[in-house]
XYZ file of C-alpha atoms in Angstrom:
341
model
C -41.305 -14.697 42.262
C -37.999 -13.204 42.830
C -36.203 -16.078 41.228
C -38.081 -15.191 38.144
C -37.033 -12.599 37.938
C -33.833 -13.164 38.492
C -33.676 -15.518 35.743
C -34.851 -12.756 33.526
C -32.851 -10.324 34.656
C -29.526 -12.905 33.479
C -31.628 -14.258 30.313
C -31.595 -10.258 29.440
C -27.825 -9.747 30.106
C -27.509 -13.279 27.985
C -29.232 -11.693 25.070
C -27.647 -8.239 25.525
C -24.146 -9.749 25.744
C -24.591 -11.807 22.203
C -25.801 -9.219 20.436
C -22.509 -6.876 21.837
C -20.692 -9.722 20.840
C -22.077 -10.149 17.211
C -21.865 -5.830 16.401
C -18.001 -6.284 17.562
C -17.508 -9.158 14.916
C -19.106 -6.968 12.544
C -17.250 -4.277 12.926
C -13.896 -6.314 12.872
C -14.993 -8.440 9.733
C -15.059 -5.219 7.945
C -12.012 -3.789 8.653
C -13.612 -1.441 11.284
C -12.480 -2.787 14.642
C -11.974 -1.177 18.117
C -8.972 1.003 16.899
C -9.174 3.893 15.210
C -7.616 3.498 11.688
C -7.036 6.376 9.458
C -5.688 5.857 6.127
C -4.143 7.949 3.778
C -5.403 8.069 0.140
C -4.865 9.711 -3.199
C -7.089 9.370 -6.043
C -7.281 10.864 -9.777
C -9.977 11.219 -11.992
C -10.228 11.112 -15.889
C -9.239 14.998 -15.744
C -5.630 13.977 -14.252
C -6.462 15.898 -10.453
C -4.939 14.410 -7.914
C -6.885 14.276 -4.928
C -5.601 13.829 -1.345
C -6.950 12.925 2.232
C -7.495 10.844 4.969
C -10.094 8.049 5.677
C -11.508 7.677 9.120
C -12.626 3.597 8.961
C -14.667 4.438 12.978
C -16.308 7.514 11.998
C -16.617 6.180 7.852
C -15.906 9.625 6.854
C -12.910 11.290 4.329
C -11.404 14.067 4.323
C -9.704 15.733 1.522
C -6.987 17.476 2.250
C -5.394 18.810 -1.051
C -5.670 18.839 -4.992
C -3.329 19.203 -7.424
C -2.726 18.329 -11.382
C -1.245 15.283 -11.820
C -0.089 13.334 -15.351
C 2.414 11.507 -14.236
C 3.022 8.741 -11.495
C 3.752 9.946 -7.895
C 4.259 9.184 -4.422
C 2.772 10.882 -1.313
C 2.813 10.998 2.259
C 0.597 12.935 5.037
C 2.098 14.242 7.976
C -0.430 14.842 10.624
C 1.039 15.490 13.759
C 2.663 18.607 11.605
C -0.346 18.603 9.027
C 2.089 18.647 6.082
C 1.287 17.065 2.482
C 4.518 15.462 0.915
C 4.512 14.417 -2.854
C 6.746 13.256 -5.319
C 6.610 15.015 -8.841
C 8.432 15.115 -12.650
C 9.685 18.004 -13.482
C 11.717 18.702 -16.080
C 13.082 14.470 -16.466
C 13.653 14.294 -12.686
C 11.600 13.625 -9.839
C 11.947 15.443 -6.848
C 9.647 15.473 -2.958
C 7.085 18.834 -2.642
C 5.861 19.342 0.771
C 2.435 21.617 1.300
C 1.428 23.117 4.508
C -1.986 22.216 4.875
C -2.561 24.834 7.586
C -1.863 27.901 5.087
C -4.566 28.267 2.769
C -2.139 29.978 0.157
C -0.127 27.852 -2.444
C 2.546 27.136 -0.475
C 4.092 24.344 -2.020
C 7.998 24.148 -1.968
C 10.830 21.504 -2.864
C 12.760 18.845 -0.201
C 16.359 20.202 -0.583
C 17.653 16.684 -1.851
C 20.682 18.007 -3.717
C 21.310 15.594 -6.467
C 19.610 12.947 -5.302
C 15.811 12.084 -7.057
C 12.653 10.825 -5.160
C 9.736 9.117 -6.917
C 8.850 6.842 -3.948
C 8.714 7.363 -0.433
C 7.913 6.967 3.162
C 7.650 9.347 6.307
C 8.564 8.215 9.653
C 8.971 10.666 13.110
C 10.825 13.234 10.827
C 12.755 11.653 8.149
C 11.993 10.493 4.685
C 12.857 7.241 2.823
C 12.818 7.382 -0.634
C 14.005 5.943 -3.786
C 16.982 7.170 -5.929
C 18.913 6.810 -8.504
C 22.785 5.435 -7.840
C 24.008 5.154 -11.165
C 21.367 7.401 -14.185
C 22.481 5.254 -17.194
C 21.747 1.747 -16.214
C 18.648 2.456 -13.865
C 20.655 1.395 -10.373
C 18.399 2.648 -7.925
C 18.972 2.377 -4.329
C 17.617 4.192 -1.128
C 18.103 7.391 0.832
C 17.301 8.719 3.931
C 16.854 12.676 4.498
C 16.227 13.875 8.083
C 13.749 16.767 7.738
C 14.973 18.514 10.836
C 18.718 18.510 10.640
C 18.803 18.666 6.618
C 21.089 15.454 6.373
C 21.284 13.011 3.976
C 22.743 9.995 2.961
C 22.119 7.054 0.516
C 22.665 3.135 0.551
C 25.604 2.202 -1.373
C 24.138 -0.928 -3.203
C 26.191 -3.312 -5.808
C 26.106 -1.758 -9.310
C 24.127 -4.483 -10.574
C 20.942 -4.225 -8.230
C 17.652 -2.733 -8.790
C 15.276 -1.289 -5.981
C 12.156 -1.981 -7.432
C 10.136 -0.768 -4.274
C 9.792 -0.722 -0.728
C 7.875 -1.138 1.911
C 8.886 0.180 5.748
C 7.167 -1.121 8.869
C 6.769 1.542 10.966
C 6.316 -0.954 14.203
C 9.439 -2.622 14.044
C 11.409 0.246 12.189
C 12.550 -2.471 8.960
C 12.927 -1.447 5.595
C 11.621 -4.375 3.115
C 12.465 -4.271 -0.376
C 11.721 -5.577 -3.806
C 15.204 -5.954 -5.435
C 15.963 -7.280 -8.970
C 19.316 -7.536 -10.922
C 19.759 -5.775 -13.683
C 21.776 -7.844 -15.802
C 19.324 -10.837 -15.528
C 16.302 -8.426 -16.448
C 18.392 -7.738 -19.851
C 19.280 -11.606 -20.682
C 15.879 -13.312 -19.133
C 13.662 -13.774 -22.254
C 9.996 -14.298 -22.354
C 8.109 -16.421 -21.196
C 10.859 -16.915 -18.135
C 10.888 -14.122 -15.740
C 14.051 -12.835 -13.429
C 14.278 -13.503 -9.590
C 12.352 -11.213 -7.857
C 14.239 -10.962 -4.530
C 12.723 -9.340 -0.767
C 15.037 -7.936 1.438
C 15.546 -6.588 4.590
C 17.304 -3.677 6.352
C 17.370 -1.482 9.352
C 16.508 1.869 9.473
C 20.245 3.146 8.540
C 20.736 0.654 5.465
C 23.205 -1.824 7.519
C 22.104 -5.381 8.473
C 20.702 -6.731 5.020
C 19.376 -9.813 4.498
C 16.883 -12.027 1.843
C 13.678 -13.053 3.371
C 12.187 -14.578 0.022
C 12.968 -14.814 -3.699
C 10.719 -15.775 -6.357
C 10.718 -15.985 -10.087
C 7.571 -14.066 -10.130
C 7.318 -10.498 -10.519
C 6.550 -9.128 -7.634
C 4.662 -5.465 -7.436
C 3.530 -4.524 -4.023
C 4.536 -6.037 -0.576
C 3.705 -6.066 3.269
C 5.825 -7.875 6.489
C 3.893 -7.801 9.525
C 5.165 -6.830 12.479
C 6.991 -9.901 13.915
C 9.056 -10.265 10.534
C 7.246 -14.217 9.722
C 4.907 -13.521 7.523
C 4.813 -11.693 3.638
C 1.912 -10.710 1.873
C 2.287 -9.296 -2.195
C 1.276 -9.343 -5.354
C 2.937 -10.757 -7.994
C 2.389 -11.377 -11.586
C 3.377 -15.174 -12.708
C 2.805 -16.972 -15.748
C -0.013 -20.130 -15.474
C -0.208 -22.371 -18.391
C 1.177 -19.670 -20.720
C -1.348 -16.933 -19.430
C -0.576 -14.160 -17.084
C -2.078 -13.885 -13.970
C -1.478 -11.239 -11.219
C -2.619 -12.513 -8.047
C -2.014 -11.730 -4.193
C 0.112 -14.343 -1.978
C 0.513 -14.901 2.082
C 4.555 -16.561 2.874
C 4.748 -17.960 6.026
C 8.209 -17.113 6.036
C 9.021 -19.917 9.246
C 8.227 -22.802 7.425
C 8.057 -21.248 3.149
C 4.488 -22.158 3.049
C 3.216 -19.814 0.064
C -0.907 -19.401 -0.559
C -2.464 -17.403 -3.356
C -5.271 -15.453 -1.091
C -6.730 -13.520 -4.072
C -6.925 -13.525 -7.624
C -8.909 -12.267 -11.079
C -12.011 -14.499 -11.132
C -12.595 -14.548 -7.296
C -16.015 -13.480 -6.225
C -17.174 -10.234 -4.429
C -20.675 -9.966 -3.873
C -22.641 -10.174 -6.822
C -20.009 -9.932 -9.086
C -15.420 -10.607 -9.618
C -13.118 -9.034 -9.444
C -10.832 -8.418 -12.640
C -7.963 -6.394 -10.793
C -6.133 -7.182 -7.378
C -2.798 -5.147 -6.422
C -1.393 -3.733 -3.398
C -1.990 -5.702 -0.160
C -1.499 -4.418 2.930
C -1.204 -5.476 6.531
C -4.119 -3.799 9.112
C -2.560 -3.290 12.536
C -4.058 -6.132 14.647
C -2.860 -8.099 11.130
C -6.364 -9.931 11.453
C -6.404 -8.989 7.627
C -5.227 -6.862 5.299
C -6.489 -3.981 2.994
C -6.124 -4.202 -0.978
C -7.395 -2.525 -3.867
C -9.521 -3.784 -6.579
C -11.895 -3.916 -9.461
C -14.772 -5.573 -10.342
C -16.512 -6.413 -13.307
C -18.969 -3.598 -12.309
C -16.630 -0.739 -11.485
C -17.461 1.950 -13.554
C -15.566 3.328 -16.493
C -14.175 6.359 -16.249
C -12.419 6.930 -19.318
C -12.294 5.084 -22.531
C -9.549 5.800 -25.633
C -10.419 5.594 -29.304
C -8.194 2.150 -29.279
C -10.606 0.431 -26.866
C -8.747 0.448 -23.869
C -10.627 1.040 -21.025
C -10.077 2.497 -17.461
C -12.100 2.065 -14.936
C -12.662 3.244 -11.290
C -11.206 1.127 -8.225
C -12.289 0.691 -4.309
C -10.518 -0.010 -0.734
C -11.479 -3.444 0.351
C -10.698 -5.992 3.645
C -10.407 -9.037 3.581
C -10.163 -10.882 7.351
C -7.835 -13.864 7.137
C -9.998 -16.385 9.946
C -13.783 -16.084 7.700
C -11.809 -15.236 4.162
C -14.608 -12.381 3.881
C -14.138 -9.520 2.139
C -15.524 -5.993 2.582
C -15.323 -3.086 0.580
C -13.904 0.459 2.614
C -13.991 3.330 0.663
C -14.140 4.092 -3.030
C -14.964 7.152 -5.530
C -17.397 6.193 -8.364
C -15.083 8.880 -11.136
C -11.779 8.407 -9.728
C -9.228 5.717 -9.239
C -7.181 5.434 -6.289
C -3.258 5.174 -6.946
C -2.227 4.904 -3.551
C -3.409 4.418 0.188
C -0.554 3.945 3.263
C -2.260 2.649 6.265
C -1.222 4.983 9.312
């Protein structure tokens, strides 16, 4: 009798045990996993507000944390140990950083004392700012900068007068700055349908140290480097067989393999997806988060010429099943921009 029920007893913790097991795959196949991930986002809706908060992926709840109007295209940042809102904004032909307190319920908002320099695009780290500036107005030269909030000091990259800082991306665990660089002069004398190396580049925190990790002729939009430096994930829009395609890519960057992970055709659900941009890395690098449309988004807004815009989600996708999951999304908005924290 008693070794029945001891066999019971351990078929119970069996069954218990799997079904733990299959919850915590679950959760990590969609991008929810033991951690607790909180990701920044800013959306806009067909009435140009700007929308800003933070997505809890364990507790599947947002919070927004600020609104503004918005026409133009613009950076952000939230800073929560200090619960500050940074943005980037045009004003008057130059872009300049805004930071909001979010604990004063008053309009508070006041400009990053950058003295000439601009700043469209940006990251926060501890208490200093990377953005992107101009080095030379007349020929589009831009470079980076690096402003420490605290102290008030700043100081730029000096770059070669014939580079272009398309974006960047800094990794926050091993304190690199990753960029998308492009020359200028080859932009101006590459003619359709050829398109200019696309070059990624790395750099420590102060600007010194660079080197090329990758170069492509592809042009290259978005871009993430995990942790250990080996592998890149971006999208990138090359030309197929005469056609266009924008698709997202993994680089082993030990032994050059490239793969194309997603692209416009690919199948979500019951329907594809038509747009793919902006991979990046989650922070177990399992997968990696991306935004998207589908051939069932909805439209949000739709000119008198046709064109058509419509509204966007927050999706996983785990590298080991190739599954794909959607996060977060807004049925009348479309998200610009979300920075994994």
């Amino acid at each position: 009798m008693k070794k029945k029920i001891f066999i019971y007893i351990l078929i119970f913790i069996v069954i218990s045990f799997s079904i733990l097991i299959v919850i915590f795959s679950s959760k990590i196949a969609s991008g929810k996993n033991e951690n607790n991930i909180k990701i920044s986002v800013m959306y806009t809706n067909k009435d140009y507000i700007a929308n800003y908060g933070i997505y809890d992926l364990k507790k599947n709840d947002f919070k927004k944390v600020y609104s503004r109007k918005n026409e133009c295209f613009s950076d952000f940042s939230i800073d929560q140990k200090h619960n500050i809102l940074y943005y980037s904004n045009l004003i008057e032909k130059k872009y300049n950083i805004y930071k909001v307190d979010l604990t004063n319920k008053k309009d508070n908002t006041e400009r990053v004392a950058f003295n000439n320099c601009s700043g469209d695009m940006f990251d926060l780290y501890d208490n200093t700012l990377i953005f992107r500036t101009l080095q030379n107005v007349n020929n589009k030269n831009y470079t980076l900068g690096v402003f420490d909030i605290v102290n008030q000091d700043i100081r730029t990259f000096k770059n070669d007068a014939d580079l272009q800082i398309y974006k960047f991306y800094y990794n926050k665990v091993n304190n690199k700055i990753y960029t998308i660089e492009r020359s200028i002069s080859e932009m101006a004398s590459t003619k359709s349908p050829n398109i200019p190396s696309n070059k990624v580049a790395e750099y420590d925190k102060s600007g010194e140290n660079k080197k090329q990790i990758y170069s492509a002729n592809k042009f290259i939009d978005n871009i993430s480097v995990n942790n250990n430096a080996d592998k890149l994930l971006f999208d990138a829009t090359d030309i197929v067989n005469k056609k266009t395609i924008h698709s997202i890519y993994l680089i082993d960057l030990k032994n050059k393999c490239e793969k194309v992970i997603l692209k416009p055709g690919d199948k979500f659900e019951n329907t594809k997806f038509n747009i793919i941009k902006s991979p990046q890395f989650s922070p177990d690098e399992k997968g990696f988060y991306f935004l998207g449309s589908t051939l069932n988004s909805n439209i949000i807004d739709q000119s008198n010429k046709g064109n058509t815009v419509t509204s966007n989600a927050l999706y996983y996708y785990e590298f080991s099943t190739s599954k794909i999951s959607k996060i977060f999304e807004v049925d009348d908005a479309i998200i610009n921009i979300f920075k994994v924290n």
